[in-house]
Structure formats: C-alpha cells, structure tokens
Short mmCIF file of C-alpha atoms in Angstrom, two decimals:
data_model
loop_
_atom_site.label_atom_id
_atom_site.label_comp_id
_atom_site.label_asym_id
_atom_site.label_seq_id
_atom_site.Cartn_x
_atom_site.Cartn_y
_atom_site.Cartn_z
CA GLU A 15 83.91 200.01 152.60
CA ILE A 16 87.40 199.25 154.02
CA VAL A 17 89.98 200.42 151.58
CA LEU A 18 93.33 198.72 151.46
CA THR A 19 96.28 200.37 150.24
CA GLN A 20 99.53 198.52 149.39
CA SER A 21 102.96 199.97 148.93
CA PRO A 22 104.93 199.86 146.78
CA ASP A 23 102.89 199.20 143.50
CA PHE A 24 105.95 197.71 141.87
CA GLN A 25 109.37 196.60 143.18
CA SER A 26 112.37 195.16 141.15
CA VAL A 27 114.59 193.16 143.24
CA THR A 28 117.53 190.75 143.06
CA PRO A 29 117.55 187.11 144.29
CA LYS A 30 118.43 186.70 148.10
CA GLU A 31 117.35 190.18 148.84
CA LYS A 32 114.67 190.82 151.59
CA VAL A 33 111.57 192.21 150.58
CA THR A 34 108.71 194.20 152.63
CA ILE A 35 105.31 194.97 151.31
CA THR A 36 102.96 197.09 153.52
CA CYS A 37 99.16 197.16 153.53
CA ARG A 38 97.15 200.09 155.25
CA ALA A 39 93.57 199.72 156.02
CA SER A 40 91.27 202.60 156.14
CA GLN A 41 89.68 201.32 159.37
CA ASN A 42 90.91 199.07 162.26
CA ILE A 43 90.38 195.43 161.07
CA GLY A 44 92.22 193.58 164.00
CA SER A 45 94.16 190.66 162.57
CA VAL A 46 91.72 189.70 159.82
CA LEU A 47 94.17 190.49 157.03
CA HIS A 48 95.44 187.85 154.68
CA TRP A 49 98.08 187.76 151.79
CA TYR A 50 97.91 186.13 148.36
CA GLN A 51 100.41 185.68 145.73
CA GLN A 52 99.17 185.52 142.14
CA LYS A 53 101.43 184.48 139.20
CA PRO A 54 100.53 185.38 135.63
CA GLY A 55 97.62 183.28 134.20
CA GLN A 56 97.08 181.57 137.68
CA SER A 57 94.55 181.99 140.37
CA PRO A 58 95.69 183.44 143.73
CA LYS A 59 97.36 181.42 146.27
CA LEU A 60 96.97 181.91 150.01
CA LEU A 61 100.33 182.77 151.80
CA ILE A 62 99.65 184.27 155.19
CA LYS A 63 96.18 184.27 157.13
CA TYR A 64 95.14 186.40 160.03
CA ALA A 65 98.18 188.83 159.56
CA SER A 66 100.89 186.34 160.72
CA GLU A 67 99.65 182.77 160.52
CA SER A 68 101.61 180.50 158.24
CA ILE A 69 100.01 178.31 155.63
CA SER A 70 101.07 174.75 155.17
CA GLY A 71 103.10 174.18 152.04
CA VAL A 72 104.23 177.78 151.97
CA PRO A 73 107.91 178.47 152.22
CA SER A 74 109.09 179.65 155.57
CA ARG A 75 110.78 182.49 153.87
CA PHE A 76 107.02 184.26 153.64
CA SER A 77 106.08 185.82 157.00
CA GLY A 78 103.52 188.43 157.97
CA SER A 79 103.04 190.91 160.84
CA GLY A 80 100.81 193.82 161.83
CA SER A 81 97.46 194.54 163.39
CA GLY A 82 94.70 197.10 163.52
CA THR A 83 95.57 199.30 160.38
CA ASP A 84 99.11 198.46 159.29
CA PHE A 85 100.43 195.10 158.04
CA THR A 86 103.58 193.78 156.50
CA LEU A 87 104.37 190.91 154.25
CA THR A 88 108.01 189.98 154.43
CA ILE A 89 109.92 187.74 152.05
CA ASN A 90 113.39 186.81 153.29
CA SER A 91 116.00 185.63 150.74
CA LEU A 92 114.01 186.24 147.56
CA GLU A 93 113.97 183.53 145.06
CA ALA A 94 113.39 183.87 141.33
CA GLU A 95 110.05 181.90 141.63
CA ASP A 96 108.70 184.62 143.86
CA ALA A 97 108.17 186.92 140.99
CA ALA A 98 104.21 187.62 141.20
CA VAL A 99 101.80 190.03 142.16
CA TYR A 100 100.96 190.19 145.93
CA TYR A 101 97.51 191.18 147.42
CA CYS A 102 96.44 191.80 150.76
CA HIS A 103 92.91 191.20 151.61
CA GLN A 104 90.53 191.78 154.46
CA SER A 105 87.47 189.54 155.51
CA ASN A 106 86.83 191.54 158.79
CA SER A 107 83.71 193.21 157.38
CA LEU A 108 81.52 193.25 154.38
CA PRO A 109 82.24 194.04 151.48
CA TYR A 110 85.38 192.04 151.57
CA THR A 111 88.17 193.85 149.85
CA PHE A 112 91.59 193.42 148.40
CA GLY A 113 94.62 195.82 148.13
CA GLN A 114 95.62 197.13 144.53
CA GLY A 115 98.44 194.64 144.40
CA THR A 116 102.21 194.82 144.48
CA GLN A 117 104.08 193.42 141.50
CA LEU A 118 107.45 192.01 142.42
CA GLU A 119 109.84 191.84 139.44
CA ILE A 120 113.10 189.73 139.93
CA LYS A 121 116.15 191.34 138.30
CA GLU B 16 92.05 165.46 144.37
CA VAL B 17 90.82 168.64 146.08
CA GLN B 18 89.91 171.11 143.41
CA LEU B 19 87.45 173.67 142.17
CA VAL B 20 86.66 173.84 138.50
CA GLU B 21 84.56 176.81 136.95
CA SER B 22 82.73 176.71 133.52
CA GLY B 23 80.12 178.80 131.95
CA GLY B 24 82.01 181.84 130.81
CA GLY B 25 81.89 183.28 127.24
CA LEU B 26 81.03 186.24 125.14
CA VAL B 27 77.87 187.99 125.71
CA LYS B 28 76.26 190.98 124.54
CA PRO B 29 75.30 193.94 127.04
CA GLY B 30 72.05 193.15 128.71
CA GLY B 31 72.54 189.60 128.47
CA SER B 32 72.81 186.72 130.93
CA LEU B 33 75.21 184.09 131.86
CA ARG B 34 75.18 181.37 134.48
CA LEU B 35 78.65 180.35 135.90
CA SER B 36 79.17 176.99 137.60
CA CYS B 37 81.87 175.90 139.94
CA ALA B 38 82.33 172.13 140.47
CA ALA B 39 84.05 171.04 143.71
CA SER B 40 85.75 167.72 144.37
CA GLY B 41 87.83 165.99 147.10
CA PHE B 42 86.19 167.74 150.16
CA THR B 43 82.85 168.10 152.08
CA PHE B 44 81.45 170.78 149.98
CA SER B 45 78.56 171.63 152.41
CA ALA B 46 80.97 172.27 155.27
CA TYR B 47 82.43 175.40 153.52
CA SER B 48 81.13 178.71 152.76
CA MET B 49 81.81 179.65 149.15
CA ASN B 50 82.50 182.71 147.20
CA TRP B 51 82.78 184.26 143.74
CA VAL B 52 85.73 186.73 142.94
CA ARG B 53 86.31 188.41 139.93
CA GLN B 54 89.32 190.17 138.22
CA ALA B 55 88.92 192.62 135.42
CA PRO B 56 92.05 193.10 133.18
CA GLY B 57 94.91 194.82 134.98
CA LYS B 58 92.66 195.42 137.87
CA ARG B 59 92.69 194.08 141.48
CA LEU B 60 90.51 191.22 142.63
CA GLU B 61 86.91 192.07 143.48
CA TRP B 62 84.70 190.06 145.87
CA VAL B 63 81.37 189.57 144.10
CA ALA B 64 79.19 187.32 146.46
CA GLY B 65 79.39 184.62 149.03
CA ILE B 66 77.14 182.04 150.45
CA SER B 67 77.20 179.92 153.63
CA GLY B 68 77.46 176.10 153.72
CA VAL B 69 73.81 175.52 153.79
CA SER B 70 72.85 178.67 152.12
CA THR B 71 71.52 180.34 155.25
CA TYR B 72 73.53 183.52 154.52
CA ILE B 73 74.14 185.15 151.17
CA TYR B 74 75.98 188.34 150.66
CA TYR B 75 76.67 190.58 147.64
CA ALA B 76 78.80 193.50 146.74
CA ASP B 77 76.59 196.39 146.89
CA SER B 78 77.22 197.41 143.37
CA LEU B 79 76.06 193.86 141.96
CA ARG B 80 73.08 193.12 144.36
CA GLY B 81 69.87 192.81 142.04
CA ARG B 82 71.78 191.66 138.94
CA PHE B 83 73.88 188.72 140.17
CA THR B 84 72.43 185.76 142.15
CA ILE B 85 74.82 183.19 143.98
CA SER B 86 73.37 179.73 144.95
CA ARG B 87 74.57 176.29 145.64
CA ASP B 88 73.55 172.78 145.29
CA ASN B 89 75.21 170.59 147.92
CA ALA B 90 73.96 167.33 146.50
CA LYS B 91 75.97 168.22 143.35
CA SER B 92 78.80 169.88 145.10
CA SER B 93 78.26 172.79 142.84
CA LEU B 94 78.21 176.54 143.06
CA TYR B 95 76.53 178.90 140.77
CA LEU B 96 76.41 182.60 139.89
CA GLN B 97 73.54 183.73 137.77
CA MET B 98 74.65 187.00 135.99
CA ASP B 99 71.83 189.17 134.48
CA SER B 100 71.69 192.64 132.82
CA LEU B 101 75.39 192.20 132.00
CA ARG B 102 77.40 195.39 131.37
CA VAL B 103 80.72 195.85 129.63
CA GLU B 104 82.34 196.56 133.05
CA ASP B 105 81.46 193.12 134.15
CA THR B 106 84.18 191.71 131.75
CA ALA B 107 86.47 189.95 133.93
CA VAL B 108 88.00 186.39 134.96
CA TYR B 109 85.61 184.88 137.49
CA PHE B 110 87.02 182.70 140.25
CA CYS B 111 85.24 180.61 142.69
CA ALA B 112 86.91 180.40 146.05
CA ARG B 113 86.54 178.35 149.26
CA ALA B 114 86.04 179.95 152.50
CA TRP B 115 87.66 183.13 153.80
CA PRO B 116 90.51 183.30 153.86
CA ALA B 117 90.18 181.66 150.57
CA ASP B 118 92.36 178.59 150.74
CA LEU B 119 91.34 177.07 147.59
CA TRP B 120 90.70 178.77 144.11
CA GLY B 121 89.41 177.49 140.95
CA GLN B 122 91.40 178.28 137.66
CA GLY B 123 88.77 181.00 136.53
CA THR B 124 86.40 181.49 133.78
CA GLN B 125 86.51 184.35 131.35
CA VAL B 126 83.49 186.50 130.91
CA THR B 127 83.44 189.00 128.03
CA VAL B 128 80.57 191.50 127.79
CA SER B 129 80.84 193.36 124.38
CA SER B 130 78.71 194.28 121.45
#
C-alpha cells in the first residue's frame, strides 16, 4: 500500500499569504497524484489532478507540481474562503490512498 | 443537474447489515467507474471499493473484502454498497464518488455501528 504523508498537519495563515502544502509518497507514483479541498460538513472537491492539471471552475490561485514521490499544492494570495482541509490522493495503484490532511486556518 | 445522492445510512448494531444506495443524475452513468469512499470522525478519507462502468472490474480495500459488496444497476443509474458483519470501526460517513480522480461526490450518508 502506498502511504501518503502530508506536511504540515495544520497551518494558520493570513489572507493574501502564499501557502505551500507538501505530499510525499512512499513509492514512485509518477504524476498520478490529485488534490482535494474539504470544508466542514461538505464532501471533497477536486482541485488539481495528475499533479499539476487544473480543474475547470477552480480558482487559478490553486496550482500543483511534482512527480515521483514529492508533490506540492500551492495557494497564491490566500482568501478567507480557502479555510478547509486539503488532502492529496493517489490512484496510481490499488488500494487507492489519501494523505492524512492539512488543515488550513485563516487568521 | 449533475449529482450523486446517497441514502441508506443509519444506526445498526455490531454484526448487522446495511445497504447503501447512490442515485446518479445528469450524466451517462454507465460511462463512468464509481467508487465508495468513507471518512470516520476526525480521520482521513479511506477508499472502500470501486466498480467499472459495466461491472467488469470490481476492487475492494483489502481490509473490507468479504464483508462489503459493491454493485451497480446502470438501468437505474444507481450504485450500491452491501455492508455485512458491521463493526464499530465501520462507523463513518460514506460517500459515493465518480471516477478517479473523483470529480463528483455525493453529500455522504452517515453509518453508525453501535450497541
């Protein structure tokens, strides 16, 4: 099973800051890594697919990079509505797995 | 409207069974693989099972194989999860999700296993 480890677990940031969340895979997964945003009481929302591909309707301040075992989600110019938990997820090999999540708090 | 709506959750005693349903609308259901994903309180998301568009391929998380059964009825645009021999640790919100990466999720249905 591929283990995904995110850092940090929690981050408190001010609006307009730039945020970087990392995800490390226990094995090489190429670019088959996706990012989701989950707000309290809601289902996850796909933000970035295949490490760096943008999703229609997702604000351009969200971007992704990386390949192999190390990946990054970047949020430029953070907005209050970005308060959420962010998960990385791999669908390269079964069982599909998720990171433990990064909680983003807006000060 | 393109959406997924889960139902069938509830409170069940350990050892009991539940059948979850997921009704799809607004898209060609048979063209997509479908999955169940669960989230226990305060825990990370956990993939449960997946099924291809015409049920050719079915996959389960190793820890759940033998107790959970995923199925679909394309004529009814519906996805199902039969859960047997339920345990306290199966308590979670269960989501259905379309394809991988999952670009469409339902709102989730709560399953609570408790005596």
